[in-house]
């Protein structure tokens, strides 16, 4: 008995290609983040652990952004600083990724850990063409994620 194979529609092929691209991009970014982080002793949250919830201000519009509002989506959280050259490079790499993958498939949240003013963070991001949400943290979120090196990706 043979099973009939039904060809995939163009839309289904596009969805599968997009999922593959997302998986590859995340693997590359996380791998790079792990390599940077693993260069010294770290105490990051273990894989399989539920991500700590948070709500922070988006410096572009003053609106609160919560992790909970993105439940069920693929979310990359980038902890960064304006004075960290690898962080700045990663901002532009993440923006390039964001341009390739629709927001309904991937959410990127950049969390600045310096405690800088919203205006300074906003201007810094705009000057580098970053259009994904940049959030201001005064330490509580980075502490709950056990961030001790930058950049740190989750």
Short mmCIF file of C-alpha atoms in Angstrom, two decimals:
data_model
loop_
_atom_site.label_atom_id
_atom_site.label_comp_id
_atom_site.label_asym_id
_atom_site.label_seq_id
_atom_site.Cartn_x
_atom_site.Cartn_y
_atom_site.Cartn_z
CA UNK A 1 0.00 0.00 0.00
CA UNK A 2 1.46 3.38 -0.99
CA UNK A 3 0.69 6.63 0.71
CA UNK A 4 -0.23 9.60 -1.46
CA UNK A 5 2.09 12.58 -1.05
CA UNK A 6 0.47 15.99 -1.34
CA UNK A 7 2.68 18.84 -2.56
CA UNK A 8 3.07 21.78 -0.18
CA UNK A 9 1.48 25.08 -1.09
CA UNK A 10 3.76 28.05 -1.73
CA UNK A 11 2.56 29.65 1.53
CA UNK A 12 3.40 26.50 3.52
CA UNK A 13 6.85 26.32 1.90
CA UNK A 14 7.42 29.98 2.79
CA UNK A 15 6.40 29.31 6.42
CA UNK A 16 8.73 26.31 6.65
CA UNK A 17 11.59 28.31 5.12
CA UNK A 18 10.96 31.15 7.56
CA UNK A 19 10.94 28.73 10.53
CA UNK A 20 14.22 27.22 9.35
CA UNK A 21 15.75 30.69 9.00
CA UNK A 22 14.56 31.64 12.50
CA UNK A 23 16.04 28.47 13.96
CA UNK A 24 19.36 29.01 12.23
CA UNK A 25 19.53 32.68 13.21
CA UNK A 26 18.73 31.95 16.83
CA UNK A 27 21.28 29.13 16.94
CA UNK A 28 23.98 31.45 15.55
CA UNK A 29 23.13 34.30 17.90
CA UNK A 30 22.81 32.12 20.97
CA UNK A 31 26.01 30.26 20.04
CA UNK A 32 27.86 33.54 19.74
CA UNK A 33 26.41 34.78 23.01
CA UNK A 34 27.34 31.55 24.75
CA UNK A 35 30.88 31.74 23.39
CA UNK A 36 31.28 35.28 24.73
CA UNK A 37 29.71 34.41 28.06
CA UNK A 38 31.54 31.11 28.52
CA UNK A 39 34.91 32.83 28.31
CA UNK A 40 34.61 33.34 32.07
CA UNK A 41 32.70 31.80 34.95
CA UNK A 42 28.99 32.44 34.64
CA UNK A 43 25.85 31.72 36.59
CA UNK A 44 23.16 32.23 33.95
CA UNK A 45 19.66 30.83 34.27
CA UNK A 46 19.61 27.18 33.24
CA UNK A 47 17.94 26.09 30.03
CA UNK A 48 14.40 24.82 30.52
CA UNK A 49 13.77 27.28 33.35
CA UNK A 50 10.85 29.67 32.89
CA UNK A 51 12.11 33.15 32.06
CA UNK A 52 11.62 35.69 34.87
CA UNK A 53 8.80 38.06 33.99
CA UNK A 54 9.44 41.76 33.68
CA UNK A 55 7.93 45.02 32.52
CA UNK A 56 10.19 47.86 31.38
CA UNK A 57 9.79 51.16 29.56
CA UNK A 58 10.36 51.27 25.79
CA UNK A 59 12.57 54.35 25.42
CA UNK A 60 11.12 55.15 21.97
CA UNK A 61 7.55 55.77 23.11
CA UNK A 62 7.46 55.54 26.92
CA UNK A 63 5.13 52.50 26.79
CA UNK A 64 5.58 49.55 29.13
CA UNK A 65 6.77 46.34 27.47
CA UNK A 66 6.28 43.10 29.35
CA UNK A 67 7.71 39.70 28.60
CA UNK A 68 4.27 38.24 29.36
CA UNK A 69 2.76 40.12 26.40
CA UNK A 70 4.96 38.00 24.10
CA UNK A 71 4.09 34.60 25.61
CA UNK A 72 4.08 31.89 22.95
CA UNK A 73 6.43 33.77 20.63
CA UNK A 74 10.14 33.32 20.03
CA UNK A 75 11.79 36.13 22.00
CA UNK A 76 15.45 37.15 22.01
CA UNK A 77 16.43 39.25 25.02
CA UNK A 78 19.67 41.16 24.53
CA UNK A 79 21.29 42.71 27.60
CA UNK A 80 23.66 45.42 26.38
CA UNK A 81 25.58 48.61 27.15
CA UNK A 82 26.53 51.60 25.00
CA UNK A 83 30.14 51.38 26.25
CA UNK A 84 30.57 47.74 25.19
CA UNK A 85 31.87 47.38 21.58
CA UNK A 86 30.62 43.77 21.17
CA UNK A 87 27.19 44.93 22.42
CA UNK A 88 27.05 47.71 19.84
CA UNK A 89 27.98 45.29 17.03
CA UNK A 90 25.33 42.88 18.24
CA UNK A 91 22.67 45.63 18.18
CA UNK A 92 23.18 46.09 14.46
CA UNK A 93 23.33 42.31 13.85
CA UNK A 94 20.05 41.84 15.69
CA UNK A 95 18.49 44.68 13.69
CA UNK A 96 19.58 42.96 10.46
CA UNK A 97 17.93 39.77 11.72
CA UNK A 98 14.77 41.67 12.68
CA UNK A 99 14.53 43.06 9.15
CA UNK A 100 14.57 39.51 7.72
CA UNK A 101 12.01 37.88 10.03
CA UNK A 102 8.45 39.14 10.58
CA UNK A 103 7.62 40.36 14.10
CA UNK A 104 4.90 37.74 14.49
CA UNK A 105 7.64 35.09 14.20
CA UNK A 106 10.40 36.71 16.28
CA UNK A 107 10.49 39.42 18.94
CA UNK A 108 13.75 41.10 19.90
CA UNK A 109 13.99 43.12 23.12
CA UNK A 110 17.16 45.09 23.80
CA UNK A 111 17.63 45.80 27.50
CA UNK A 112 20.13 48.53 28.30
CA UNK A 113 21.79 47.83 31.66
CA UNK A 114 23.53 51.17 32.28
CA UNK A 115 20.73 53.09 33.90
CA UNK A 116 21.19 55.79 31.22
CA UNK A 117 18.48 58.29 30.38
CA UNK A 118 15.76 57.23 27.98
CA UNK A 119 16.76 60.04 25.60
CA UNK A 120 20.38 58.89 25.49
CA UNK A 121 19.42 55.23 24.87
CA UNK A 122 16.84 56.26 22.23
CA UNK A 123 19.32 58.51 20.39
CA UNK A 124 22.02 55.83 20.55
CA UNK A 125 19.70 53.19 19.06
CA UNK A 126 18.31 55.51 16.40
CA UNK A 127 21.83 56.51 15.39
CA UNK A 128 22.53 52.86 14.64
CA UNK A 129 19.23 52.20 12.86
CA UNK A 130 17.80 49.97 15.61
CA UNK A 131 14.01 49.73 15.31
CA UNK A 132 13.23 46.91 17.74
CA UNK A 133 12.26 47.92 21.30
CA UNK A 134 15.09 49.23 23.46
CA UNK A 135 14.19 49.04 27.12
CA UNK A 136 15.76 50.79 30.12
CA UNK A 137 16.73 48.65 33.13
CA UNK A 138 18.12 50.02 36.36
CA UNK A 139 19.40 46.58 37.40
CA UNK A 140 16.41 44.59 38.62
CA UNK A 141 15.81 42.67 35.37
CA UNK A 142 19.47 42.03 34.64
CA UNK A 143 19.84 40.81 38.23
CA UNK A 144 16.90 38.41 37.87
CA UNK A 145 18.50 37.03 34.68
CA UNK A 146 21.88 36.78 36.46
CA UNK A 147 23.63 38.93 33.88
CA UNK A 148 27.27 39.38 34.83
CA UNK A 149 28.86 39.89 31.38
CA UNK A 150 27.81 41.88 28.35
CA UNK A 151 26.45 41.26 25.87
CA UNK A 152 24.23 38.50 27.22
CA UNK A 153 21.55 36.91 25.06
CA UNK A 154 18.59 34.83 26.13
#
